[in-house]
Coordinates of C-alpha atoms in Angstrom, one line a residue:
M761 CA -115.9 -73.3 -56.5
N762 CA -120.0 -72.1 -55.8
A763 CA -122.5 -74.8 -55.4
P764 CA -125.4 -74.9 -57.7
D765 CA -127.6 -72.0 -57.3
V766 CA -129.0 -73.1 -54.1
A767 CA -130.3 -71.2 -51.3
C768 CA -128.4 -71.7 -47.6
R769 CA -131.1 -73.6 -45.4
L770 CA -131.1 -71.5 -42.7
C771 CA -129.8 -68.3 -43.9
G772 CA -130.9 -68.0 -47.7
S773 CA -128.0 -66.8 -48.7
H774 CA -126.7 -68.0 -52.6
T775 CA -122.9 -68.2 -51.5
L776 CA -122.3 -71.7 -51.1
I777 CA -119.0 -73.2 -51.4
A778 CA -119.0 -76.4 -52.2
V779 CA -116.2 -78.7 -50.1
L780 CA -117.0 -82.4 -50.7
T781 CA -118.4 -84.7 -54.1
L782 CA -120.1 -88.2 -52.8
G783 CA -120.9 -89.2 -56.3
Q784 CA -124.7 -90.4 -57.3
Q785 CA -126.1 -92.6 -54.0
P786 CA -128.9 -94.1 -53.9
L787 CA -131.1 -93.2 -51.3
A788 CA -129.5 -95.0 -48.1
N789 CA -132.6 -96.8 -46.6
Q790 CA -134.5 -98.2 -49.4
L791 CA -133.6 -101.6 -49.5
V792 CA -135.7 -103.6 -51.7
D793 CA -136.3 -107.3 -52.7
T794 CA -133.9 -108.3 -55.5
A795 CA -130.3 -107.6 -56.4
G796 CA -131.3 -106.2 -59.7
A797 CA -133.9 -103.7 -57.7
A798 CA -130.7 -102.9 -55.8
V799 CA -128.4 -102.2 -58.2
A800 CA -130.7 -100.6 -60.3
A801 CA -131.9 -97.9 -57.7
K802 CA -132.0 -94.4 -58.3
R803 CA -129.3 -92.3 -58.0
F804 CA -128.8 -88.5 -56.9
P805 CA -126.2 -86.6 -56.6
L806 CA -124.6 -85.8 -53.0
E807 CA -122.8 -82.8 -52.8
V808 CA -121.6 -80.7 -49.2
A809 CA -121.0 -77.3 -49.4
F810 CA -120.7 -75.0 -46.5
C811 CA -122.2 -71.9 -45.9
P812 CA -119.4 -68.9 -44.9
D813 CA -122.0 -66.5 -43.8
C814 CA -123.7 -68.8 -40.9
A815 CA -121.2 -71.9 -41.0
L816 CA -123.6 -74.6 -41.8
L817 CA -122.7 -77.6 -43.9
Q818 CA -125.3 -78.7 -46.1
I819 CA -126.0 -81.1 -48.9
T820 CA -127.5 -79.2 -52.0
E821 CA -130.1 -81.7 -53.0
S822 CA -133.3 -82.3 -51.9
V823 CA -134.8 -85.3 -52.3
P824 CA -139.4 -85.1 -51.4
P825 CA -138.8 -85.9 -47.3
Q826 CA -141.9 -88.2 -48.8
D827 CA -139.6 -89.9 -51.0
L828 CA -137.5 -90.5 -47.6
F829 CA -139.9 -91.0 -44.6
S830 CA -143.1 -93.0 -45.8
D831 CA -141.6 -96.0 -45.5
Y832 CA -139.0 -96.5 -42.7
L833 CA -136.9 -99.3 -42.1
Y834 CA -134.8 -97.9 -39.3
F835 CA -136.1 -98.8 -35.7
S836 CA -134.4 -97.9 -32.5
S837 CA -135.4 -100.1 -30.3
F838 CA -133.2 -102.4 -31.9
S839 CA -130.1 -101.1 -30.3
E840 CA -129.1 -102.0 -26.7
T841 CA -127.4 -98.3 -27.3
M842 CA -129.9 -96.0 -27.9
L843 CA -132.6 -97.9 -25.4
R844 CA -129.6 -97.2 -22.6
H845 CA -129.5 -93.9 -23.8
A846 CA -133.0 -92.9 -24.0
E847 CA -133.8 -94.3 -20.1
T848 CA -130.9 -92.2 -19.0
I849 CA -131.7 -89.0 -20.4
V850 CA -135.7 -89.6 -19.3
E851 CA -134.8 -91.0 -15.8
Q852 CA -132.9 -87.4 -15.6
L853 CA -135.2 -85.0 -17.3
I854 CA -137.8 -86.3 -14.7
R855 CA -135.3 -86.5 -11.4
T856 CA -134.2 -82.7 -12.6
R857 CA -137.7 -81.1 -13.6
Q858 CA -139.8 -83.1 -10.9
L859 CA -142.5 -84.5 -14.4
T860 CA -145.1 -86.3 -12.4
A861 CA -149.2 -87.6 -14.6
Q862 CA -149.2 -83.7 -14.4
H863 CA -147.2 -83.1 -17.6
R864 CA -146.6 -83.6 -20.5
V865 CA -143.8 -85.4 -23.6
V866 CA -143.8 -84.7 -26.8
E867 CA -140.9 -86.6 -29.2
I868 CA -140.9 -85.4 -32.5
A869 CA -139.2 -88.5 -34.6
S870 CA -140.1 -90.5 -32.8
N871 CA -139.7 -93.8 -34.6
D872 CA -141.1 -97.1 -32.5
G873 CA -141.7 -94.9 -28.8
Y874 CA -137.9 -96.3 -28.1
L875 CA -137.9 -93.0 -25.8
L876 CA -141.5 -92.3 -25.0
Q877 CA -142.1 -95.6 -23.4
Y878 CA -140.1 -95.1 -20.5
Y879 CA -142.1 -91.6 -19.2
R880 CA -145.2 -93.9 -19.9
Q881 CA -143.0 -95.8 -17.4
H882 CA -143.8 -93.7 -14.5
N883 CA -147.6 -92.3 -15.5
I884 CA -146.1 -89.5 -17.4
P885 CA -148.9 -88.6 -20.9
V886 CA -146.5 -88.5 -23.7
L887 CA -147.5 -87.7 -27.6
G888 CA -144.9 -88.9 -30.8
I889 CA -144.5 -87.4 -34.0
E890 CA -143.7 -90.0 -36.9
P891 CA -144.2 -89.6 -40.4
A892 CA -143.6 -93.3 -41.1
A893 CA -146.4 -95.0 -41.2
N894 CA -145.2 -98.2 -40.7
V895 CA -143.0 -97.2 -37.9
A896 CA -145.8 -95.2 -36.3
A897 CA -147.8 -98.3 -36.6
A898 CA -145.2 -100.1 -34.8
A899 CA -145.4 -97.4 -31.7
R900 CA -148.9 -97.2 -31.0
S901 CA -149.3 -101.6 -31.4
E902 CA -145.9 -103.0 -29.4
R903 CA -145.8 -100.3 -26.8
D904 CA -149.4 -98.5 -26.5
I905 CA -147.4 -94.8 -27.8
E906 CA -149.9 -92.1 -28.9
T907 CA -148.3 -90.7 -31.8
L908 CA -149.2 -88.8 -35.0
C909 CA -148.3 -90.0 -38.8
E910 CA -147.2 -86.6 -39.5
F911 CA -143.9 -84.4 -40.5
F912 CA -143.4 -82.0 -37.5
T913 CA -144.4 -78.4 -38.7
A914 CA -144.4 -75.0 -37.4
D915 CA -148.9 -75.6 -38.6
L916 CA -148.4 -78.5 -36.8
A917 CA -147.3 -77.3 -33.6
K918 CA -150.4 -74.3 -34.2
K919 CA -152.4 -76.5 -34.4
L920 CA -151.7 -79.0 -31.5
A921 CA -150.9 -76.1 -29.2
A922 CA -154.5 -75.3 -30.4
D923 CA -156.1 -78.1 -29.0
G924 CA -154.0 -77.6 -25.7
L925 CA -150.9 -80.1 -26.2
C926 CA -148.3 -77.7 -25.4
A927 CA -145.4 -79.8 -23.9
D928 CA -143.2 -79.4 -20.4
V929 CA -140.4 -81.1 -22.3
I930 CA -140.2 -82.1 -26.0
H931 CA -137.3 -84.4 -27.0
A932 CA -136.2 -83.9 -30.8
N933 CA -133.2 -86.9 -31.2
N934 CA -131.0 -87.1 -34.2
V935 CA -134.1 -85.5 -36.7
L936 CA -132.5 -81.7 -37.2
A937 CA -130.3 -83.1 -40.2
H938 CA -133.9 -83.5 -41.4
V939 CA -135.5 -81.3 -41.2
P940 CA -136.0 -78.9 -45.1
D941 CA -137.3 -75.9 -43.5
L942 CA -135.1 -75.4 -40.2
N943 CA -135.9 -72.0 -38.9
G944 CA -140.1 -73.4 -39.6
F945 CA -139.0 -75.6 -36.8
A946 CA -137.6 -73.8 -35.0
D947 CA -140.6 -71.8 -35.3
G948 CA -143.0 -75.2 -33.8
L949 CA -140.3 -75.2 -30.7
Y950 CA -141.3 -72.2 -29.3
T951 CA -145.0 -72.3 -29.9
L952 CA -145.2 -75.9 -28.7
L953 CA -143.5 -75.3 -25.3
K954 CA -144.9 -74.3 -22.5
P955 CA -143.8 -70.7 -20.8
H956 CA -141.0 -72.9 -18.5
G957 CA -140.6 -75.9 -20.9
V958 CA -137.6 -77.5 -22.4
A959 CA -136.2 -79.1 -25.6
V960 CA -133.9 -81.6 -25.5
I961 CA -132.3 -81.9 -29.0
E962 CA -129.7 -84.0 -30.0
V963 CA -127.4 -83.9 -33.3
P964 CA -124.3 -85.3 -34.5
Y965 CA -121.3 -82.7 -33.6
V966 CA -119.9 -81.4 -37.4
K967 CA -116.5 -81.3 -35.3
D968 CA -116.9 -85.1 -34.0
L969 CA -117.6 -85.2 -38.0
M970 CA -114.6 -84.2 -39.4
D971 CA -112.3 -85.4 -36.6
G972 CA -112.8 -88.8 -37.7
C973 CA -113.6 -88.4 -40.8
E974 CA -117.3 -89.2 -40.4
F975 CA -118.1 -88.3 -44.0
D976 CA -120.7 -91.8 -44.4
T977 CA -123.0 -90.2 -42.2
I978 CA -123.5 -88.0 -45.0
Y979 CA -126.9 -89.3 -47.2
H980 CA -129.7 -87.4 -48.9
E981 CA -131.5 -87.8 -45.5
H982 CA -129.4 -86.2 -43.0
L983 CA -129.7 -82.0 -45.4
S984 CA -127.9 -80.3 -42.1
Y985 CA -124.5 -80.8 -40.2
F986 CA -124.1 -79.0 -37.2
A987 CA -122.0 -77.1 -34.9
L988 CA -123.2 -74.7 -32.0
T989 CA -122.6 -72.0 -34.4
P990 CA -125.5 -72.2 -36.5
L991 CA -127.8 -73.0 -34.2
N992 CA -127.0 -70.8 -32.0
E993 CA -128.2 -67.9 -34.3
M994 CA -131.4 -70.2 -35.6
F995 CA -133.1 -71.0 -31.9
S996 CA -131.8 -66.9 -30.8
R997 CA -134.1 -65.9 -33.8
H998 CA -136.7 -67.3 -33.1
G999 CA -137.1 -66.6 -29.7
L1000 CA -135.3 -69.4 -28.5
S1001 CA -131.9 -69.7 -26.0
I1002 CA -129.8 -72.5 -25.4
V1003 CA -129.4 -73.2 -22.0
D1004 CA -127.3 -75.5 -21.7
V1005 CA -124.7 -77.5 -24.1
E1006 CA -123.1 -81.3 -23.8
H1007 CA -121.0 -83.1 -25.8
L1008 CA -122.1 -87.0 -26.2
S1009 CA -119.8 -89.3 -27.6
M1010 CA -123.4 -91.2 -29.1
H1011 CA -123.1 -91.5 -33.0
G1012 CA -119.5 -90.6 -33.2
G1013 CA -119.6 -87.2 -31.3
S1014 CA -123.3 -85.6 -30.5
L1015 CA -124.1 -82.2 -29.1
R1016 CA -126.9 -82.3 -26.5
L1017 CA -128.6 -79.0 -26.0
F1018 CA -131.2 -77.9 -23.9
V1019 CA -133.6 -74.7 -25.3
Q1020 CA -135.8 -72.9 -23.3
R1021 CA -137.5 -69.9 -24.5
K1022 CA -136.0 -66.8 -24.1
E1023 CA -138.6 -64.9 -21.3
T1024 CA -137.8 -67.4 -18.8
A1025 CA -134.2 -68.6 -19.5
T1026 CA -131.8 -68.8 -17.6
P1027 CA -128.1 -69.6 -19.4
N1028 CA -124.8 -71.9 -18.0
S1029 CA -122.1 -70.3 -19.4
S1030 CA -121.2 -73.6 -21.7
A1031 CA -122.6 -72.4 -25.1
A1032 CA -121.0 -69.6 -24.5
E1033 CA -117.7 -71.3 -23.7
L1034 CA -118.2 -73.8 -26.8
L1035 CA -118.8 -71.2 -29.9
E1036 CA -115.4 -69.5 -28.5
R1037 CA -114.1 -72.7 -29.1
E1038 CA -115.1 -73.2 -32.3
R1039 CA -114.0 -69.5 -33.4
G1040 CA -110.5 -71.3 -32.5
W1041 CA -110.9 -74.3 -34.7
G1042 CA -112.5 -72.7 -37.4
V1043 CA -116.2 -72.8 -37.9
G1044 CA -116.7 -70.2 -40.2
E1045 CA -113.6 -70.8 -42.3
I1046 CA -113.6 -72.6 -46.1
G1047 CA -110.4 -74.2 -45.6
T1048 CA -111.9 -76.4 -42.2
Y1049 CA -114.3 -78.4 -44.8
R1050 CA -111.6 -78.7 -47.3
A1051 CA -109.4 -80.4 -45.3
F1052 CA -112.4 -83.1 -44.2
A1053 CA -112.3 -83.6 -47.9
E1054 CA -108.7 -84.5 -48.8
R1055 CA -109.1 -86.7 -45.6
V1056 CA -112.1 -88.8 -46.6
E1057 CA -110.1 -89.1 -49.2
A1058 CA -107.3 -90.6 -48.2
S1059 CA -109.7 -93.3 -46.1
R1060 CA -111.0 -94.4 -49.1
N1061 CA -108.3 -95.3 -50.6
D1062 CA -107.0 -97.8 -47.2
L1063 CA -109.7 -99.0 -46.7
C1064 CA -110.3 -100.2 -50.6
A1065 CA -106.4 -101.1 -50.0
L1066 CA -106.3 -103.4 -47.6
L1067 CA -109.7 -105.0 -49.7
N1068 CA -107.7 -105.9 -51.9
R1069 CA -105.1 -107.7 -49.9
C1070 CA -107.9 -109.4 -48.7
R1071 CA -108.8 -110.5 -51.5
A1072 CA -105.9 -111.7 -53.2
E1073 CA -104.8 -113.3 -50.4
G1074 CA -108.5 -115.6 -50.8
K1075 CA -110.0 -114.2 -47.7
R1076 CA -113.5 -114.3 -47.3
V1077 CA -115.5 -110.9 -46.0
A1078 CA -118.7 -110.0 -45.1
A1079 CA -120.0 -106.7 -43.7
Y1080 CA -122.2 -106.0 -40.5
G1081 CA -124.7 -103.4 -39.9
A1082 CA -127.2 -102.9 -42.7
A1083 CA -127.6 -99.2 -41.8
A1084 CA -127.8 -95.7 -43.8
K1085 CA -123.9 -95.0 -43.6
G1086 CA -123.4 -98.5 -44.6
S1087 CA -125.1 -97.0 -48.4
T1088 CA -122.6 -94.1 -48.0
L1089 CA -119.9 -95.6 -47.6
L1090 CA -120.1 -99.1 -50.0
N1091 CA -121.5 -96.6 -52.8
Y1092 CA -118.6 -94.3 -52.5
Y1093 CA -116.2 -96.8 -51.8
G1094 CA -117.6 -98.7 -55.0
I1095 CA -117.3 -102.1 -52.6
G1096 CA -119.7 -104.6 -54.1
S1097 CA -121.0 -107.7 -54.2
D1098 CA -117.6 -108.8 -55.3
T1099 CA -116.3 -108.3 -52.4
I1100 CA -118.6 -108.5 -49.5
E1101 CA -120.6 -111.6 -49.5
F1102 CA -123.6 -110.6 -47.1
V1103 CA -124.1 -107.5 -44.5
A1104 CA -125.7 -108.9 -41.2
D1105 CA -127.7 -107.3 -39.2
R1106 CA -130.2 -107.8 -36.4
S1107 CA -133.4 -106.3 -37.6
H1108 CA -135.7 -108.5 -39.9
H1109 CA -137.5 -105.9 -40.7
K1110 CA -134.1 -105.6 -43.3
Q1111 CA -133.3 -109.1 -43.5
G1112 CA -134.0 -110.5 -46.7
K1113 CA -133.7 -108.2 -48.7
F1114 CA -130.3 -105.5 -50.7
M1115 CA -128.0 -102.9 -50.0
P1116 CA -129.2 -100.1 -52.5
G1117 CA -127.1 -99.6 -54.9
T1118 CA -124.4 -102.3 -54.7
G1119 CA -127.5 -104.8 -53.9
V1120 CA -125.5 -106.8 -51.7
P1121 CA -128.0 -109.4 -50.2
I1122 CA -128.8 -109.0 -45.9
V1123 CA -129.3 -111.3 -43.8
G1124 CA -129.3 -112.6 -39.9
P1125 CA -126.2 -112.1 -37.3
E1126 CA -126.4 -115.5 -37.1
A1127 CA -125.0 -116.3 -40.6
L1128 CA -121.7 -115.3 -38.8
L1129 CA -121.5 -118.5 -37.5
E1130 CA -122.7 -120.6 -40.1
S1131 CA -120.8 -118.4 -43.1
K1132 CA -117.7 -118.4 -41.2
P1133 CA -115.8 -115.8 -43.1
D1134 CA -112.5 -114.3 -42.2
Y1135 CA -113.1 -110.8 -42.0
V1136 CA -116.0 -108.4 -41.3
L1137 CA -116.7 -104.9 -42.0
L1138 CA -118.4 -102.8 -39.1
L1139 CA -120.6 -100.7 -41.1
V1140 CA -122.3 -99.6 -37.7
W1141 CA -119.1 -98.6 -36.1
N1142 CA -120.3 -96.0 -33.7
F1143 CA -122.4 -99.0 -32.4
A1144 CA -118.6 -101.3 -32.0
E1145 CA -118.9 -101.8 -28.8
E1146 CA -122.6 -103.7 -28.3
V1147 CA -121.9 -105.2 -32.1
L1148 CA -118.1 -106.8 -30.9
R1149 CA -119.8 -107.7 -27.6
Q1150 CA -123.0 -109.5 -29.5
Q1151 CA -121.1 -111.5 -31.8
Q1152 CA -117.6 -112.5 -29.1
T1153 CA -117.8 -116.1 -30.4
Y1154 CA -117.8 -115.9 -33.9
R1155 CA -114.6 -113.5 -32.5
D1156 CA -113.7 -116.2 -30.5
G1157 CA -113.4 -118.2 -33.6
G1158 CA -110.9 -116.6 -35.4
G1159 CA -112.7 -114.2 -36.6
K1160 CA -111.7 -110.0 -37.4
F1161 CA -113.7 -107.4 -37.5
I1162 CA -112.5 -104.4 -39.4
L1163 CA -113.8 -100.8 -38.1
P1164 CA -113.4 -98.4 -41.4
I1165 CA -113.9 -95.1 -38.8
P1166 CA -112.8 -93.2 -37.0
K1167 CA -109.6 -94.7 -37.5
L1168 CA -108.6 -98.4 -40.3
R1169 CA -107.9 -101.2 -37.8
I1170 CA -108.5 -104.7 -37.6
V1171 CA -110.2 -106.0 -34.4

């Protein structure tokens, strides 16, 4: 079935093929102050389509970025895993690229300064670019990170370059999926990079998404879902070359790309080898993506059956992690406040609010020990190790976690 007449975000083709429909969904990160407002939240179609011309998986609906990111409740620093991940790559780059106070690092979608703070500790000049005003303000006030409250575009890159602010290192972690103008973004990277600079880009990997049935990472903020094949085409088109690629476990499976200007790049063999493997697993074949959609439907049936058994046995169920992926899962599965008593979350920015579409209240993690539900549905399964360690006291008291993805299990 052809998707609505929507042009591919990367190559402009009008041959998109619908793969998966997740129904009418609220904006996943728009948490509100009352249950009624949460249930009545405006909904938008959430449909995934595949481009057979460039192999980009993408959603067909584009919500204006200002509606998604102007006031944002995701703060990266609340995750110990994210902080460790950021510090490790910063230390690696300082060492391998011999960075000093004479260099400059820019991060696109810099959030609350969770990553750039580690460069600052080494007296390396930094600049954050973050469109969410409240998050950018936190980066400035809490970590003294110079932060522009803007969306990164080709025009902004030209302005920064004209002001002498080109970068030796550019970080762009988990932002490319949010970008409506992919070609403009790549053009901006080329402009902002110094001739021998490197852009370090992390994106969730579409093969891991499909293998792990990670459909809940699909929501309106995430416009695109990447294999290396379309990324390689995009960067090459804009004078950039992928010089190295790493496969990470972060966020259920991600790629970390090291990208440089073609005229100074010396690629190793990692990108070519991964491109060949992608051809082998069918990156450009529609059947690959239709098989994923079938697994999504089966996962819904399995989890709903488990929760129905819990209710029939009189067991109480809560959830953990008021993340965007949790909104997608709860709304697609039709799981609401009649099943989930509350969602616990460490972020005080989210506590006291309600999950969009379902109206489930968000509380602090201490509620697990106070209320003692029998089961907790782990919505942030990508941070399972961290959460299970933090909630060991609840588990020692007999509480159990339900991990819905990548494979349904109880721990």
